[in-house]
Short mmCIF file of C-alpha atoms in Angstrom, two decimals:
data_model
loop_
_atom_site.label_atom_id
_atom_site.label_comp_id
_atom_site.label_asym_id
_atom_site.label_seq_id
_atom_site.Cartn_x
_atom_site.Cartn_y
_atom_site.Cartn_z
CA PHE B 1 0.00 0.00 0.00
CA VAL B 2 3.01 2.29 0.52
CA VAL B 3 3.73 2.58 -3.20
CA SER B 4 0.10 3.33 -4.04
CA SER B 5 -0.15 5.85 -1.22
CA LEU B 6 3.01 7.65 -2.32
CA GLN B 7 1.63 7.78 -5.86
CA THR B 8 -1.49 9.52 -4.57
CA VAL B 9 0.66 12.03 -2.66
CA GLY B 10 2.62 12.76 -5.83
CA CYS B 11 -0.62 13.49 -7.70
CA MET B 12 -1.84 16.05 -5.17
CA PRO B 13 -2.09 19.74 -6.16
CA PRO B 14 0.09 22.34 -4.36
CA PRO B 15 -1.13 24.12 -1.21
CA VAL B 16 -2.13 27.76 -1.01
CA SER B 17 -0.28 29.34 1.91
CA SER B 18 2.39 27.18 3.58
CA ALA B 19 5.05 27.78 0.93
CA VAL B 20 4.40 31.54 1.00
CA ILE B 21 4.72 31.66 4.80
CA LEU B 22 8.03 29.75 4.80
CA THR B 23 9.42 31.76 1.88
CA LYS B 24 8.55 34.99 3.70
CA ALA B 25 10.15 33.69 6.92
CA VAL B 26 13.42 33.08 5.08
CA GLY B 27 13.25 36.34 3.15
CA GLY B 28 13.11 34.74 -0.28
CA ASN B 29 11.21 35.77 -3.38
CA GLU B 30 7.83 36.23 -1.75
CA ALA B 31 6.30 37.60 -4.97
CA ALA B 32 7.14 34.38 -6.82
CA ALA B 33 5.72 32.28 -4.00
CA ILE B 34 2.51 34.35 -3.95
CA PHE B 35 2.21 34.05 -7.74
CA ASN B 36 2.65 30.29 -7.48
CA SER B 37 -0.12 30.08 -4.86
CA ALA B 38 -2.40 32.46 -6.75
CA PHE B 39 -1.85 30.65 -10.04
CA GLY B 40 -2.44 27.33 -8.31
CA SER B 41 -5.68 28.67 -6.84
CA PHE B 42 -6.74 29.95 -10.27
CA LEU B 43 -6.15 26.51 -11.76
CA VAL B 44 -7.46 24.65 -8.72
CA SER B 45 -10.33 23.11 -10.64
CA ASN B 46 -8.03 21.81 -13.39
CA ALA B 47 -5.48 20.67 -10.82
CA VAL B 48 -8.08 18.69 -8.91
CA PHE B 49 -9.40 16.93 -12.00
CA ILE B 50 -5.92 16.23 -13.39
CA ALA B 51 -4.80 14.89 -10.01
CA SER B 52 -7.88 12.68 -9.81
CA VAL B 53 -7.26 11.29 -13.29
CA LEU B 54 -3.62 10.56 -12.43
CA ILE B 55 -4.62 8.82 -9.19
CA VAL B 56 -7.15 6.61 -10.94
CA LEU B 57 -4.78 5.81 -13.82
CA PHE B 58 -1.91 4.92 -11.49
CA LEU B 59 -3.97 2.69 -9.23
CA THR B 60 -5.95 0.95 -11.99
CA LEU B 61 -2.96 0.41 -14.30
CA GLY B 62 -2.97 -3.21 -15.33
CA SER B 63 -6.35 -3.80 -13.73
CA SER B 64 -9.56 -4.74 -15.54
CA SER B 65 -11.84 -2.99 -13.06
CA SER B 66 -14.10 -0.19 -14.29
CA VAL B 67 -13.92 3.30 -12.80
CA PRO B 68 -17.01 5.54 -12.41
CA PHE B 69 -15.39 8.68 -13.86
CA THR B 70 -18.70 10.52 -14.22
CA SER B 71 -19.63 10.03 -10.58
CA ILE B 72 -16.13 10.98 -9.36
CA PHE B 73 -15.88 14.15 -11.43
CA SER B 74 -19.43 15.29 -10.60
CA GLN B 75 -18.70 14.92 -6.87
CA LEU B 76 -15.38 16.72 -7.22
CA PHE B 77 -17.09 19.52 -9.12
CA MET B 78 -19.72 19.96 -6.43
CA THR B 79 -17.23 19.65 -3.55
CA VAL B 80 -14.35 21.79 -4.85
CA VAL B 81 -15.24 23.86 -7.90
CA VAL B 82 -18.75 25.03 -6.96
CA PRO B 83 -17.69 26.48 -3.55
CA LEU B 84 -14.78 28.24 -5.28
CA ILE B 85 -17.08 29.81 -7.87
CA ILE B 86 -19.60 30.86 -5.21
CA GLY B 87 -16.82 32.37 -3.12
CA GLN B 88 -15.53 34.43 -6.04
CA ILE B 89 -19.03 35.70 -6.84
CA VAL B 90 -19.84 36.59 -3.22
CA ARG B 91 -16.48 38.29 -2.80
CA ARG B 92 -17.37 40.89 -5.42
CA TYR B 93 -20.33 42.08 -3.34
CA ILE B 94 -18.79 41.99 0.13
CA LYS B 95 -15.23 43.06 -0.74
CA ASP B 96 -15.62 46.56 0.77
CA TRP B 97 -17.17 45.14 3.95
CA LEU B 98 -14.35 42.62 4.30
CA GLU B 99 -11.72 45.35 3.88
CA ARG B 100 -13.39 47.40 6.64
CA LYS B 101 -13.96 44.57 9.11
CA LYS B 102 -10.83 42.54 8.25
CA PRO B 103 -11.99 39.14 9.57
CA PRO B 104 -9.21 36.85 10.86
CA PHE B 105 -9.15 34.62 7.80
CA GLY B 106 -5.66 33.35 8.66
CA THR B 107 -6.83 32.06 12.05
CA ILE B 108 -10.03 30.63 10.56
CA SER B 109 -8.04 28.85 7.84
CA SER B 110 -5.63 27.37 10.40
CA CYS B 111 -8.51 26.16 12.58
CA VAL B 112 -10.29 24.56 9.62
CA LEU B 113 -7.06 22.86 8.50
CA LEU B 114 -6.45 21.59 12.03
CA MET B 115 -9.99 20.22 12.16
CA ILE B 116 -9.51 18.44 8.83
CA ILE B 117 -6.28 16.85 10.05
CA TYR B 118 -7.83 15.87 13.39
CA THR B 119 -10.99 14.34 11.93
CA THR B 120 -9.04 12.49 9.25
CA PHE B 121 -6.65 11.07 11.83
CA CYS B 122 -9.65 9.98 13.92
CA ASP B 123 -11.36 8.36 10.92
CA THR B 124 -8.13 6.65 9.91
CA PHE B 125 -7.08 5.10 13.20
CA ALA B 126 -10.62 4.45 14.48
CA ASN B 127 -11.19 2.13 11.54
CA PRO B 128 -11.15 -1.43 12.95
CA ASN B 129 -10.04 -2.81 9.57
CA ILE B 130 -6.85 -0.77 9.42
CA ASP B 131 -3.85 -3.07 9.30
CA LEU B 132 -0.99 -0.78 10.26
CA ASP B 133 1.27 -1.72 13.16
CA LYS B 134 3.60 0.70 14.94
CA PHE B 135 6.70 -0.49 13.11
CA SER B 136 5.06 -0.03 9.70
CA LEU B 137 3.90 3.45 10.70
CA ILE B 138 7.46 4.37 11.71
CA ILE B 139 8.73 3.08 8.36
CA VAL B 140 6.14 5.19 6.52
CA VAL B 141 7.14 8.28 8.50
CA PHE B 142 10.80 7.66 7.67
CA ILE B 143 10.00 7.21 3.97
CA ILE B 144 7.94 10.40 3.87
CA PHE B 145 10.65 12.47 5.56
CA SER B 146 13.29 10.96 3.25
CA VAL B 147 11.23 11.71 0.15
CA GLN B 148 10.58 15.27 1.31
CA MET B 149 14.26 15.91 2.06
CA SER B 150 15.30 14.36 -1.27
CA PHE B 151 12.90 16.57 -3.22
CA MET B 152 14.10 19.70 -1.42
CA PHE B 153 17.73 18.76 -2.06
CA LEU B 154 17.10 18.03 -5.76
CA THR B 155 15.27 21.32 -6.29
CA PHE B 156 18.12 23.10 -4.52
CA LEU B 157 20.69 21.50 -6.83
CA PHE B 158 18.58 22.24 -9.90
CA SER B 159 18.06 25.92 -9.08
CA THR B 160 21.69 26.60 -8.09
CA ARG B 161 23.41 25.16 -11.16
CA ASN B 162 26.14 27.27 -12.77
CA ASN B 163 24.04 27.99 -15.86
CA SER B 164 20.92 28.72 -13.80
CA SER B 165 19.44 32.22 -13.92
CA PHE B 166 17.70 31.89 -10.56
CA THR B 167 18.72 34.21 -7.74
CA PRO B 168 19.18 32.90 -4.17
CA ALA B 169 15.78 34.38 -3.30
CA ASP B 170 14.26 32.51 -6.24
CA THR B 171 15.85 29.28 -5.03
CA VAL B 172 14.16 29.66 -1.65
CA ALA B 173 10.74 30.01 -3.29
CA ILE B 174 11.43 27.05 -5.58
CA ILE B 175 12.47 24.78 -2.70
CA PHE B 176 9.25 25.39 -0.79
CA CYS B 177 6.74 25.84 -3.61
CA SER B 178 7.73 22.81 -5.69
CA THR B 179 7.82 20.26 -2.85
CA HIS B 180 4.61 21.04 -0.95
CA LYS B 181 1.34 19.15 -1.33
CA SER B 182 -2.17 20.17 -0.30
CA LEU B 183 -3.95 18.31 2.47
CA THR B 184 -7.10 20.44 2.39
CA LEU B 185 -7.76 19.44 -1.24
CA GLY B 186 -6.13 16.03 -1.00
CA ILE B 187 -8.34 14.51 1.70
CA PRO B 188 -11.67 15.40 0.02
CA MET B 189 -10.28 14.07 -3.26
CA LEU B 190 -9.26 10.76 -1.70
CA LYS B 191 -12.63 10.38 0.02
CA ILE B 192 -14.42 10.90 -3.30
CA VAL B 193 -12.11 8.86 -5.53
CA PHE B 194 -11.86 5.97 -3.06
CA ALA B 195 -15.41 6.12 -1.70
CA GLY B 196 -16.34 2.69 -0.37
CA TYR B 197 -12.77 1.40 -0.64
CA GLU B 198 -11.92 -0.59 2.48
CA HIS B 199 -8.29 0.58 2.53
CA LEU B 200 -9.06 4.30 2.24
CA SER B 201 -7.58 4.84 5.72
CA LEU B 202 -4.27 3.35 4.65
CA ILE B 203 -4.19 5.36 1.41
CA SER B 204 -4.62 8.64 3.34
CA VAL B 205 -1.88 7.96 5.93
CA PRO B 206 1.11 9.17 3.83
CA LEU B 207 -0.66 12.41 2.90
CA LEU B 208 -1.52 12.98 6.57
CA ILE B 209 2.17 12.59 7.40
CA TYR B 210 3.47 14.51 4.37
CA HIS B 211 1.63 17.74 5.16
CA PRO B 212 2.94 18.13 8.75
CA ALA B 213 6.35 16.94 7.54
CA GLN B 214 6.62 19.71 4.94
CA ILE B 215 5.75 22.35 7.54
CA LEU B 216 8.02 20.84 10.21
CA LEU B 217 11.02 20.39 7.90
CA GLY B 218 10.50 23.82 6.39
CA SER B 219 10.39 25.46 9.82
CA LEU B 220 13.51 23.62 10.96
CA LEU B 221 15.41 24.55 7.79
CA VAL B 222 14.44 28.24 7.83
CA PRO B 223 17.58 29.40 9.74
CA THR B 224 19.90 27.26 7.60
CA ILE B 225 18.37 28.32 4.29
CA LYS B 226 18.29 31.96 5.39
CA SER B 227 21.98 31.84 6.34
CA TRP B 228 22.83 30.29 2.96
CA MET B 229 20.75 32.86 1.07
CA VAL B 230 22.34 35.84 2.84
CA SER B 231 25.90 34.53 2.35
CA ARG B 232 25.17 33.70 -1.27
CA GLN B 233 23.73 37.15 -1.93
CA LYS B 234 26.81 38.79 -0.36
CA ALA B 235 29.12 36.64 -2.48
CA LEU B 236 27.25 37.52 -5.67
CA LYS B 237 27.29 41.20 -4.74
CA LEU B 238 31.05 41.14 -4.27
CA THR B 239 31.65 39.40 -7.59
CA ARG B 240 29.55 41.99 -9.43
CA GLN B 241 31.36 44.99 -7.94
CA PRO B 242 33.84 46.62 -10.35
CA LYS B 243 37.44 46.14 -9.40
CA ALA B 244 39.37 49.24 -8.32
CA PRO B 245 42.08 50.34 -10.79
CA VAL B 246 45.61 49.40 -9.85
CA LYS B 247 47.80 52.41 -9.16
CA VAL B 248 51.23 52.37 -10.80
#
């Protein structure tokens, strides 16, 4: 189940805010991180459907079972796309009121995310049919952390090549934005795609671990990445300064 679960994690769309928060904490290219989140939000409907198709194709590859695509996509449309469209329409009429009152959307978002994580953990480990012992869970946690660290390291190497045009601030945004996966969209997708599947709890475990892992690792690496970025920026600044003429 580990391979299938990791495949589902790889198909998940990116999150909205975690990469921006970590990029801002380091002092990286916040504009690029915001654009990535905004563009991801703009394409959220396409991302959800593409991710769902990839999940189904991966898990049914080589299988003769039929997949109810119409039912899956209609549920995804009603669960994800319709609320997004309604929110955008309502926002046009209450934008001025929101700017005056300034509701604590950040706190509300964090509370909702925490509730999603809590309820999903409860549903997962309260399932009497779940066959996941402590040792297997530890192995899964180790795999998730290893995968996350490997992706961050590979994106770092890619964005800091000699022929790369990315600045150190760009590298920071790339590290966080390209390795994060969304739990808030991922869990509803899994519940719809795998509705009635007896091993749904097992499939959702890696995503439940991946999301806290990306925040935890990002927070722990903030001082290190910030120190690298500052030193790299100073080195680049020195190399670009014109050399003083030699007096004869």
